[in-house]
Amino acid sequence: MAIIPVSDLHDPRLAPYVSIRERGLMRGHGGQFIVEGKVTLDALIRRSRFEAESLFLTETRLAPLQYLLEDLDDAVPVYVGEQALMDEVAGFPVHRGVLACGKKGKPVEIGTVIAEAQTVLVLLGLSNHDNVGACFRNAAAFGCEAILLDAGSCDPLYRKAIRVSAGTALTLPFAHDGTEADILTQLERSGFDIWCMTPSARAVPLHGLNRPDKVAIVLGAEGPGLSNDILAKGKPVRISMTEGFDSINVATAGAIALSYLYRSPD
């Protein structure tokens, strides 16, 4: 592998890592994304459909990660520098000492993502990266084969979303495109039962429902939730809660629904 020492803050080869907190929030990386930490690096190198473009490690992390770097394509450069340099380049303390730049590649179409899936998680209008990352992690834990996000949802390949997802945003098939109506129409045409999660008392309780052969769990943003138009396109489903309390975190709601549907391979 190409181990390249770096020491200059203005080294053009480190450009993808400059001020990554601010650039990521503005989607300034375009066709690139940044991963942070050993767990997400492992996912990128060993299990992801995405390609690594470069790595940026602190000197103390090179030896402990040698086992992982052996699986890295020889053409991918590994830049190695002091912790102080990494912190200054990134714009904040990178305590893990591990950064990598990946290539987004071509977007995957919705039809391709759901072609072989039986359980799909749909995220509509989610703008919080922590929630999106947590939704990915929960989906992977409970056997969900694919995630669909509308164009109004935030980027699941933002650094923080990837980290919160424990790297599953890099490994779980997803499509990030289209309107709410477009997504639900494609799911309906593909034979999915559409369960729209809502706290409405008029919705059907989750526990007691039979699991369809193909089902999509639809979640809306915290606060507004799903619109009446969206609820009308599927089966409104609620999670039973203590009287007088009807709201839980969106990622938690998704985890409960997916856990209920989960079919253990055992």
Coordinates of C-alpha atoms in Angstrom, one line a residue:
M1 CA 0.0 0.0 0.0
A2 CA 1.1 3.6 -0.5
I3 CA 1.9 5.1 2.9
I4 CA 2.6 8.8 2.4
P5 CA 3.8 11.0 5.3
V6 CA 2.2 14.5 5.3
S7 CA 3.1 17.5 7.4
D8 CA 1.9 20.6 5.5
L9 CA -1.5 22.0 6.5
H10 CA -2.0 23.2 2.9
D11 CA -1.0 20.0 1.2
P12 CA -3.4 19.8 -1.8
R13 CA -3.7 16.0 -1.3
L14 CA -5.5 16.7 2.0
A15 CA -8.1 18.9 0.4
P16 CA -11.1 16.5 0.9
Y17 CA -10.4 16.6 4.7
V18 CA -10.4 20.4 5.1
S19 CA -13.1 21.7 7.5
I20 CA -15.2 18.6 7.1
R21 CA -17.8 19.6 9.7
E22 CA -18.9 22.7 7.8
R23 CA -18.5 21.3 4.3
G24 CA -20.4 18.2 5.1
L25 CA -23.4 20.1 6.5
M26 CA -23.5 22.1 3.3
R27 CA -23.2 18.9 1.1
G28 CA -20.0 20.5 -0.2
H29 CA -18.3 17.2 -0.8
G30 CA -20.4 16.5 -3.9
G31 CA -19.4 13.1 -5.1
Q32 CA -17.3 12.3 -2.0
F33 CA -18.1 11.5 1.6
I34 CA -16.0 11.2 4.8
V35 CA -15.9 8.4 7.3
E36 CA -14.5 8.7 10.8
G37 CA -13.3 6.0 13.1
K38 CA -12.2 2.3 12.9
V39 CA -15.7 0.8 12.8
T40 CA -16.8 2.9 9.8
L41 CA -13.4 2.4 8.1
D42 CA -13.8 -1.4 8.4
A43 CA -17.2 -1.1 6.8
L44 CA -15.9 1.0 4.0
I45 CA -13.0 -1.3 3.2
R46 CA -14.5 -4.7 3.8
R47 CA -18.3 -4.6 3.3
S48 CA -19.3 -1.5 1.4
R49 CA -20.4 -1.1 -2.2
F50 CA -18.5 2.3 -2.1
E51 CA -14.9 2.7 -3.0
A52 CA -12.3 4.4 -0.8
E53 CA -10.5 7.3 -2.5
S54 CA -7.9 7.9 0.3
L55 CA -7.2 7.5 4.0
F56 CA -5.8 10.0 6.5
L57 CA -4.5 8.5 9.7
T58 CA -2.5 9.7 12.7
E59 CA 0.9 8.2 13.2
T60 CA -0.3 6.2 16.3
R61 CA -3.1 4.5 14.3
L62 CA -1.1 3.1 11.5
A63 CA 0.2 0.0 13.3
P64 CA -3.1 -1.0 15.1
L65 CA -4.9 -0.7 11.7
Q66 CA -2.4 -2.7 9.8
Y67 CA -4.6 -5.8 9.7
L68 CA -7.3 -3.7 8.0
L69 CA -5.1 -1.9 5.6
E70 CA -4.0 -5.2 4.2
D71 CA -7.5 -5.4 2.6
L72 CA -7.2 -2.0 1.1
D73 CA -6.6 -1.6 -2.7
D74 CA -2.9 -0.9 -3.3
A75 CA -3.9 2.2 -5.4
V76 CA -5.5 4.0 -2.5
P77 CA -3.1 6.4 -0.8
V78 CA -2.8 6.4 3.0
Y79 CA -1.7 9.8 4.3
V80 CA -0.1 9.7 7.7
G81 CA 0.5 12.7 9.9
E82 CA 0.6 14.0 13.5
Q83 CA -2.6 14.4 15.5
A84 CA -2.2 18.2 15.6
L85 CA -2.1 18.3 11.8
M86 CA -5.2 16.2 11.5
D87 CA -7.2 18.3 14.0
E88 CA -6.2 21.5 12.2
V89 CA -7.0 20.2 8.8
A90 CA -10.4 18.8 9.8
G91 CA -11.3 21.9 11.9
F92 CA -12.1 20.0 15.1
P93 CA -10.3 17.3 17.4
V94 CA -10.5 14.0 15.6
H95 CA -10.0 11.8 18.7
R96 CA -10.2 8.6 16.8
G97 CA -7.3 9.6 14.5
V98 CA -9.0 7.9 11.6
L99 CA -10.5 9.5 8.5
A100 CA -11.2 8.3 5.0
C101 CA -12.6 9.8 1.9
G102 CA -15.0 7.6 -0.2
K103 CA -16.6 7.9 -3.6
K104 CA -20.4 8.1 -3.8
G105 CA -20.6 6.8 -7.3
K106 CA -23.8 6.7 -9.3
P107 CA -27.1 6.8 -7.4
V108 CA -29.0 3.6 -7.1
E109 CA -32.5 3.5 -8.4
I110 CA -35.4 2.7 -6.2
G111 CA -36.5 -0.3 -8.3
T112 CA -33.0 -1.8 -8.0
V113 CA -32.9 -1.4 -4.2
I114 CA -36.2 -3.0 -3.5
A115 CA -36.1 -5.7 -6.2
E116 CA -35.1 -8.6 -3.8
A117 CA -36.3 -7.0 -0.5
Q118 CA -39.1 -8.2 1.7
T119 CA -38.8 -5.6 4.4
V120 CA -38.1 -1.9 3.5
L121 CA -37.8 1.1 5.7
V122 CA -38.9 4.4 4.2
L123 CA -37.8 7.8 5.6
L124 CA -39.7 10.8 4.5
G125 CA -38.6 14.4 5.3
L126 CA -36.0 13.4 8.0
S127 CA -33.5 16.3 8.4
N128 CA -31.7 15.1 11.5
H129 CA -28.5 13.2 10.7
D130 CA -28.5 11.4 14.1
N131 CA -32.0 10.0 13.5
V132 CA -31.1 8.9 10.0
G133 CA -28.0 7.2 11.2
A134 CA -29.9 5.5 14.0
C135 CA -32.6 4.3 11.6
F136 CA -29.9 2.6 9.4
R137 CA -28.4 0.9 12.4
N138 CA -31.8 -0.3 13.6
A139 CA -32.7 -1.5 10.1
A140 CA -29.6 -3.6 9.8
A141 CA -30.1 -5.1 13.3
F142 CA -33.6 -6.3 12.5
G143 CA -33.1 -7.7 9.0
C144 CA -34.4 -4.9 6.9
E145 CA -33.0 -5.3 3.4
A146 CA -33.3 -1.8 2.0
I147 CA -33.9 1.8 3.0
L148 CA -35.6 4.5 0.8
L149 CA -35.2 8.2 1.5
D150 CA -37.1 11.0 -0.3
A151 CA -35.1 13.9 -1.8
G152 CA -36.1 16.0 1.2
S153 CA -34.3 13.8 3.7
C154 CA -30.7 14.5 4.7
D155 CA -27.8 12.7 3.2
P156 CA -27.2 9.3 4.9
L157 CA -23.5 9.6 3.7
Y158 CA -22.9 12.7 5.8
R159 CA -20.0 11.9 8.2
K160 CA -22.1 12.0 11.4
A161 CA -24.9 9.9 10.0
I162 CA -22.4 7.2 8.9
R163 CA -20.8 7.3 12.4
V164 CA -24.2 7.0 14.2
S165 CA -25.2 4.2 11.9
A166 CA -22.1 2.2 13.0
G167 CA -21.1 2.0 9.3
T168 CA -24.4 0.4 8.2
A169 CA -25.1 3.4 6.0
L170 CA -22.2 2.1 3.9
T171 CA -23.5 -1.5 3.7
L172 CA -27.3 -1.4 3.7
P173 CA -28.8 -0.9 0.2
F174 CA -30.5 2.5 -0.1
A175 CA -31.9 5.0 -2.6
H176 CA -32.1 8.7 -1.8
D177 CA -34.3 10.3 -4.4
G178 CA -37.8 11.1 -5.5
T179 CA -40.9 12.6 -3.8
E180 CA -43.0 10.9 -1.1
A181 CA -45.7 10.0 -3.6
D182 CA -43.1 8.6 -6.1
I183 CA -41.7 6.3 -3.5
L184 CA -45.0 4.9 -2.2
T185 CA -46.3 4.4 -5.8
Q186 CA -43.2 2.3 -6.7
L187 CA -43.6 0.3 -3.5
E188 CA -47.3 -0.4 -4.2
R189 CA -46.6 -1.4 -7.8
S190 CA -43.9 -3.8 -6.4
G191 CA -46.4 -5.6 -4.2
F192 CA -45.5 -4.1 -0.8
D193 CA -48.0 -3.6 2.0
I194 CA -47.3 0.0 3.2
W195 CA -47.5 0.6 7.0
C196 CA -47.5 4.3 7.8
M197 CA -46.4 4.8 11.4
T198 CA -48.5 7.4 13.2
P199 CA -49.6 8.1 16.8
S200 CA -53.2 8.7 15.7
A201 CA -55.8 6.9 17.9
R202 CA -57.6 5.9 14.6
A203 CA -54.6 3.9 13.5
V204 CA -54.4 0.1 13.8
P205 CA -52.2 -1.2 16.7
L206 CA -49.0 -2.7 15.5
H207 CA -49.0 -5.6 17.8
G208 CA -51.6 -8.1 16.5
L209 CA -51.0 -7.4 12.8
N210 CA -50.0 -10.3 10.6
R211 CA -46.7 -9.9 8.8
P212 CA -47.2 -9.5 5.0
D213 CA -44.8 -11.2 2.6
K214 CA -43.5 -7.8 1.6
V215 CA -43.9 -4.8 3.8
A216 CA -42.6 -1.2 3.9
I217 CA -42.4 0.7 7.2
V218 CA -42.9 4.4 6.6
L219 CA -41.6 7.0 9.0
G220 CA -42.0 10.8 8.9
A221 CA -40.1 13.6 10.6
E222 CA -40.5 14.2 14.3
G223 CA -43.1 16.9 14.9
P224 CA -45.1 17.0 11.7
G225 CA -45.0 13.2 11.1
L226 CA -46.7 11.9 8.0
S227 CA -49.2 14.0 6.1
N228 CA -52.8 12.9 5.7
D229 CA -52.1 12.3 2.0
I230 CA -49.4 9.9 2.8
L231 CA -51.4 8.1 5.5
A232 CA -54.2 7.7 2.9
K233 CA -51.8 5.8 0.6
G234 CA -51.1 3.0 3.1
K235 CA -52.3 1.4 6.4
P236 CA -51.9 3.8 9.4
V237 CA -50.3 1.8 12.2
R238 CA -49.6 3.0 15.7
I239 CA -47.5 1.8 18.6
S240 CA -49.5 1.4 21.8
M241 CA -48.1 3.6 24.6
T242 CA -49.0 4.8 28.1
E243 CA -52.2 6.9 28.2
G244 CA -51.5 10.5 27.6
F245 CA -48.2 9.9 25.9
D246 CA -48.1 9.4 22.2
S247 CA -44.6 10.4 21.0
I248 CA -41.3 8.6 20.8
N249 CA -38.1 9.2 18.8
V250 CA -38.5 8.4 15.1
A251 CA -35.6 5.9 15.2
T252 CA -37.1 4.2 18.2
A253 CA -40.5 3.9 16.5
G254 CA -38.8 2.3 13.5
A255 CA -36.8 -0.1 15.7
I256 CA -40.0 -1.3 17.5
A257 CA -41.8 -1.8 14.2
L258 CA -38.9 -3.6 12.5
S259 CA -38.3 -5.8 15.6
Y260 CA -42.0 -6.8 15.5
L261 CA -41.6 -7.9 11.9
Y262 CA -38.2 -9.5 12.3
R263 CA -38.0 -13.1 11.2
S264 CA -35.0 -14.8 12.8
P265 CA -33.0 -17.1 10.5
D266 CA -33.1 -19.6 13.4

